[in-house]
Short mmCIF file of C-alpha atoms and ligand atoms in Angstrom, two decimals:
data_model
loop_
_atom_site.label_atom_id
_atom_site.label_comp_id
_atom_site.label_asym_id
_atom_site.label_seq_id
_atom_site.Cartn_x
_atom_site.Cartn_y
_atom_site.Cartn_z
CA UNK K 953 19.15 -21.12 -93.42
CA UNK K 954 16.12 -22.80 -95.21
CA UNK K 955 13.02 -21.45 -93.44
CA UNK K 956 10.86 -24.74 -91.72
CA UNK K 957 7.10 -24.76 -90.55
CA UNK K 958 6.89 -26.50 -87.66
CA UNK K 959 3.62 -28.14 -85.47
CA UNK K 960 4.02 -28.51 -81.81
CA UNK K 961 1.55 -30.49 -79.87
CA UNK K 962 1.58 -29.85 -76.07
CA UNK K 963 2.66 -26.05 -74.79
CA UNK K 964 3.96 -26.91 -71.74
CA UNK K 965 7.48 -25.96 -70.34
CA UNK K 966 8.87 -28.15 -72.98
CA UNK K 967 6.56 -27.66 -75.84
CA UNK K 968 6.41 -23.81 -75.31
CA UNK K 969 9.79 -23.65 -75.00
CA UNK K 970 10.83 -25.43 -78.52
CA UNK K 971 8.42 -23.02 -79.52
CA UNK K 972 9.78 -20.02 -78.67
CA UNK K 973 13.62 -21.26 -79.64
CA UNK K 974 11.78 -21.82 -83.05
CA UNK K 975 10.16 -18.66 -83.41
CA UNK K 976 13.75 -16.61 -82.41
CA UNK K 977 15.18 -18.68 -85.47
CA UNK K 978 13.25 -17.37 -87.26
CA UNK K 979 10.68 -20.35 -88.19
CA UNK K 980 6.97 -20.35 -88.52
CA UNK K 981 5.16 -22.69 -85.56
CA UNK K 982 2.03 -23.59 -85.30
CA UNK K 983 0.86 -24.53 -81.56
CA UNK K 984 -1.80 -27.21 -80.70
CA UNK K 985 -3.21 -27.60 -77.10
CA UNK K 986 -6.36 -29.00 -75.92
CA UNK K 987 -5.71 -26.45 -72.51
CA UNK K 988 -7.19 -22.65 -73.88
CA UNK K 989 -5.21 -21.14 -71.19
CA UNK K 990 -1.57 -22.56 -72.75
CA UNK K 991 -2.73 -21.57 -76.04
CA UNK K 992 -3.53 -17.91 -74.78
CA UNK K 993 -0.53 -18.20 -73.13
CA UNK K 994 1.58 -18.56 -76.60
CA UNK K 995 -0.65 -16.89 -79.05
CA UNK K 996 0.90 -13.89 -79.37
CA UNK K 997 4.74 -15.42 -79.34
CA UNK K 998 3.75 -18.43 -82.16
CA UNK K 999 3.16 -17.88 -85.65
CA UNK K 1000 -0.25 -19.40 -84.90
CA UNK K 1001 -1.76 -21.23 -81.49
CA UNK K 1002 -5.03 -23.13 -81.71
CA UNK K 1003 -7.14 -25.33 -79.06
CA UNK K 1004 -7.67 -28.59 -80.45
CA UNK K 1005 -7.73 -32.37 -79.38
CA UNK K 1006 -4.57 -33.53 -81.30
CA UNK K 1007 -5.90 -37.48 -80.89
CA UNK K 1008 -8.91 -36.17 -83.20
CA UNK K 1009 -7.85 -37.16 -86.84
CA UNK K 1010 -10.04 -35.03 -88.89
CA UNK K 1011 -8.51 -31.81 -86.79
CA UNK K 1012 -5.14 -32.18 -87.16
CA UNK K 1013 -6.35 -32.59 -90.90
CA UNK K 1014 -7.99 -29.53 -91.17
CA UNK K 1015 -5.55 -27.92 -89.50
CA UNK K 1016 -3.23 -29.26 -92.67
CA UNK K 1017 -0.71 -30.56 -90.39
CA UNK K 1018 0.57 -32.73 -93.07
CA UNK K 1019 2.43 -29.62 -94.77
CA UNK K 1020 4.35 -29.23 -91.70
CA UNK K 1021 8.50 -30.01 -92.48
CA UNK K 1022 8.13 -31.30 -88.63
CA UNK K 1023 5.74 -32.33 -85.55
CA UNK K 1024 6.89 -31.98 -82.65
CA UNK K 1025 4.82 -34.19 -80.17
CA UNK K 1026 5.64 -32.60 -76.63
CA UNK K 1027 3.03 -34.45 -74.53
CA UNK K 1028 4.44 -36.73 -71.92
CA UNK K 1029 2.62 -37.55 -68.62
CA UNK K 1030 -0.41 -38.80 -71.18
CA UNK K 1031 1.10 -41.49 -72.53
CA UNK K 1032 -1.72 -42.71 -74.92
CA UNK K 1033 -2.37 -39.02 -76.19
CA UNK K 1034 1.33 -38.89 -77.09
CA UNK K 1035 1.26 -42.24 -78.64
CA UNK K 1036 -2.26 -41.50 -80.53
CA UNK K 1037 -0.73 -37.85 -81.84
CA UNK K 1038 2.41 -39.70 -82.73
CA UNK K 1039 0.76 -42.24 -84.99
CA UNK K 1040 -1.46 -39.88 -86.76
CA UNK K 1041 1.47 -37.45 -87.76
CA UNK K 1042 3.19 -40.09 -89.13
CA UNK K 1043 -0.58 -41.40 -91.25
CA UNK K 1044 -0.87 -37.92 -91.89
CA UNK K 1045 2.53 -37.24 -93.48
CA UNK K 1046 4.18 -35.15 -91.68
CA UNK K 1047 8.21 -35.40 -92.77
CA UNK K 1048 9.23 -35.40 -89.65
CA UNK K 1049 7.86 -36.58 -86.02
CA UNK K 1050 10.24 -36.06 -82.85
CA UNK K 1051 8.21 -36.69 -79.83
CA UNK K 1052 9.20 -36.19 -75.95
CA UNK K 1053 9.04 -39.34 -73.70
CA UNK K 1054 8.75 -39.60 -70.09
CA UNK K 1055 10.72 -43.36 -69.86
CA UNK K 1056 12.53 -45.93 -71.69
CA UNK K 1057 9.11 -47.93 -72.63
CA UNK K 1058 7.16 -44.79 -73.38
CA UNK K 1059 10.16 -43.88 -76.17
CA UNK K 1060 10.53 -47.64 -77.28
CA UNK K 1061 6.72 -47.57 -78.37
CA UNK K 1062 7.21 -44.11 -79.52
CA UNK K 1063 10.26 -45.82 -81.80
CA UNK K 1064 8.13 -48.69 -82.82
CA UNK K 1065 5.81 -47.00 -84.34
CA UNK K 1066 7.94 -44.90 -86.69
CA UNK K 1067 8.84 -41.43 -84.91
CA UNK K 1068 11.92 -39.97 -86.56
CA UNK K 1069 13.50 -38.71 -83.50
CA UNK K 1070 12.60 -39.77 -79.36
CA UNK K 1071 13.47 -36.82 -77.05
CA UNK K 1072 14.02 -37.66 -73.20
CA UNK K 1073 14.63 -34.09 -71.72
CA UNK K 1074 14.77 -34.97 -68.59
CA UNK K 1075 17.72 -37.55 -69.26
CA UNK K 1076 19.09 -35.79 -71.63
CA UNK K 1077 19.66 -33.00 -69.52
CA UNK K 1078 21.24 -34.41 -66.57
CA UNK K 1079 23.69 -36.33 -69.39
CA UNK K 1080 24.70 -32.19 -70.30
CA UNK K 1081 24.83 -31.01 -66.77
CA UNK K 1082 27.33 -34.01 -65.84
CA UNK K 1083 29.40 -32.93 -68.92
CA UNK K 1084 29.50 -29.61 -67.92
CA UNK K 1085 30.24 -29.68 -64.51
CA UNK K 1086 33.44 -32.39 -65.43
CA UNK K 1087 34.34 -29.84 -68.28
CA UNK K 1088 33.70 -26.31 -67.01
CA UNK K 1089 34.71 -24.98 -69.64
CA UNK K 1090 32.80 -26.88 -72.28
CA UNK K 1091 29.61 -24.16 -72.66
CA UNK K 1092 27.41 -26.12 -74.79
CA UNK K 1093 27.45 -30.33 -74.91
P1 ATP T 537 5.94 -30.02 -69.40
O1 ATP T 537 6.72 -31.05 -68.61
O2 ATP T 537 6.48 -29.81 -70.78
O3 ATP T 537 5.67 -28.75 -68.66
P2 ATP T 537 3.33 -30.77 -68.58
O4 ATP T 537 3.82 -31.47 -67.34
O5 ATP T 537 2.66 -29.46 -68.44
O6 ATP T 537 4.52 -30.67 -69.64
P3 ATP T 537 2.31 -32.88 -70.23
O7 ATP T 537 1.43 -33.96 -69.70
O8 ATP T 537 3.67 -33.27 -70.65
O9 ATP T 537 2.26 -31.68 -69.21
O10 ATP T 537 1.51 -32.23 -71.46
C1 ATP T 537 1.96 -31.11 -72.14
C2 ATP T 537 0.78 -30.41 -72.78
O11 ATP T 537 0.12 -31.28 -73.70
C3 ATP T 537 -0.29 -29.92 -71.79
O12 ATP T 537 -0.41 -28.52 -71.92
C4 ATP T 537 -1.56 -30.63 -72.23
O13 ATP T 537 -2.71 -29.80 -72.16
C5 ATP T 537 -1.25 -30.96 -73.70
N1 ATP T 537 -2.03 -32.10 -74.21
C6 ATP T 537 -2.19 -33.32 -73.62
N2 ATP T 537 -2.99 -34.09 -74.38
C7 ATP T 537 -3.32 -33.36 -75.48
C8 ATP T 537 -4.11 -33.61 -76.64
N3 ATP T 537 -4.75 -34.77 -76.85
N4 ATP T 537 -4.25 -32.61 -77.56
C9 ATP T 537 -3.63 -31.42 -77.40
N5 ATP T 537 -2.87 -31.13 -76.33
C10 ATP T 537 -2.71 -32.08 -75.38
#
């Protein structure tokens, strides 16, 4: 399997947890939150976990986010910081964007302006659950 370096933006249960599932893969991930204690919380599990403001162009460019193979933009209940961070991984060239979003209009802007791939988890996840419990013994929809 072709090693990937990936950027996650938001270490909260969802962002931290892509994280981790990254890092047992065995790819390198590079954690951005503007929260110190998240980032303390996951520096020792990512390959690297820095404070930052991910809306602030010229750090995510000194950061050199735009080597990144993906960005994963796991900020949701701040809709315009997920929607700024979007937009500037795309400027900044980064191959890949998948961001999380919280409803339907959040992931049509989110679509609109170019991200690769919108996650809904919280749909998603009740979509799997109702598969499962219909198909017991269907382990992993
Ligand atoms: P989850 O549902 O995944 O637990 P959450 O409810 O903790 O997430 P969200 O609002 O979805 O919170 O944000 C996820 C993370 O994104 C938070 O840890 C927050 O500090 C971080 N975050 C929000 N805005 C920015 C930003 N501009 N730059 C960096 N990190 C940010």
């Amino acid at each position: 399997m072709k090693l990937n370096q990936f950027v996650i933006i938001g270490l909260g249960r969802f962002g931290s947890s892509v994280g981790k599932e990254l890092m047992q893969l065995g790819h390198e991930v590079l954690g951005i939150d503007s929260n110190e204690e998240r980032v303390d919380d996951m520096s020792n599990i990512l390959t690297h976990a820095v404070v930052a403001d991910a809306t602030e162009e010229d750090v995510l460019r000194s950061l050199g986010v735009r080597n990144f193979d993906c960005g994963v933009v796991a900020i949701g209940d701040d809709i315009q910081n997920s929607i700024l961070t979007a937009i500037l991984l795309k400027d900044l060239g980064v191959k890949q964007v998948v961001a999380k979003a919280l409803s339907e209009l959040h992931g049509r802007v989110l679509e609109k302006i170019g991200v690769d791939r919108v996650i809904y988890p919280e749909r998603d996840m009740g979509i799997r659950v109702a598969h499962q419990l219909v198909s017991p013994n269907l382990l992993d929809y």
